[in-house]
């Protein structure tokens, strides 16, 4: 493969310096076999580390390289990936450059990118060069996710709502949950950093101690995970999930059945901003204490989790 790659770019030195690198630094006539091998080994290490990805575009028999595609993280704000590609002078003259660019765009639709830059193609080189280096879209969204978590646990509703302006379907539920967390006396015990699956999906796990769980006296601390979905740099949806013990759901169902006044009173309009989430959390805590003292409380619950 090294020989095939080497032959391709060495056949098109002037062409690639004009259309790909825009400089005389690569490729050059003095590249030897050792330098070619080192270059390929470096790309392979980056690929294995998932730092960047380089793909050779070969003929079906693998005997000739027609060009290459490079996919790298963006150093420009607003983009999470930069894609550059080249084809040999022969392939360029035959029109393959246009064909490969169109194919690459279709191919990357299945990749987990929000915004891809194609310098010299979808964005002019002069415009690309004028963009100041800054955080990538993933870095921007990670920072936004962390700030959202800060806002949630500040128990300042207006501060939280400022992050939910574009998350219209999640807005009411997340705001209610903040009120519940405040009423339930949520205390953050462990805040792991938010993790980006892609620029469009970031998960933030938070382990807390809270009164409703403490009322069950199981010695368990729940981890809530916020999954933030982005469109570009805007939060558009937030889902939450928890690793609650089964006894927690048993307690909830018991309160709903045995203490209907809780559901028709403090927990009326559950999940709605018209409701009283703090009062609901406090009423449910009292209900959980009653459940823990009842004959229906499972004896094995202290060992769960």
XYZ file of N, CA and C in Angstrom, residues 5 40-41 102 132 142 169 181 187 210 216 223 231 247 249-250 252 268 288 302-303:
63
model
N 0.472 4.330 -2.723
C 0.234 5.702 -2.277
C 1.350 6.625 -2.758
N 2.939 7.193 6.292
C 1.819 6.258 6.374
C 1.679 5.706 7.794
N 2.796 5.439 8.460
C 2.730 4.957 9.844
C 2.115 6.003 10.755
N -18.587 14.571 -4.610
C -20.014 14.284 -4.440
C -20.221 12.999 -3.646
N -10.927 32.678 12.523
C -9.972 32.523 13.624
C -10.102 31.135 14.224
N -19.854 20.863 24.433
C -19.489 20.339 25.753
C -19.526 21.448 26.804
N -39.804 21.236 23.327
C -40.548 20.072 23.802
C -40.043 19.568 25.154
N -36.091 18.586 42.056
C -34.760 18.379 42.636
C -34.500 19.342 43.782
N -28.355 16.895 46.419
C -26.987 17.333 46.666
C -26.051 16.541 45.764
N -30.477 12.460 47.657
C -31.722 13.212 47.703
C -32.664 12.628 48.744
N -35.974 5.915 51.918
C -36.067 4.457 51.810
C -34.971 3.751 52.610
N -27.702 7.946 40.247
C -27.014 8.707 39.208
C -28.014 9.083 38.122
N -28.606 20.852 17.737
C -28.622 21.148 16.306
C -27.660 22.311 16.123
N -36.919 -0.717 44.245
C -37.718 -0.328 45.403
C -38.201 1.118 45.285
N -39.334 2.556 42.566
C -40.569 2.530 41.783
C -41.692 1.847 42.557
N -41.333 0.872 43.382
C -42.335 0.247 44.242
C -42.903 1.282 45.219
N -43.011 4.557 44.793
C -43.828 5.516 44.038
C -45.225 4.957 43.777
N -50.484 17.291 41.942
C -51.404 17.586 40.852
C -50.650 18.344 39.757
N -42.725 8.055 50.854
C -41.717 6.990 50.810
C -41.356 6.534 52.219
N -32.568 -3.257 51.302
C -31.321 -2.653 51.763
C -30.110 -3.220 51.049
N -30.275 -4.375 50.392
C -29.159 -5.001 49.702
C -29.179 -4.710 48.211
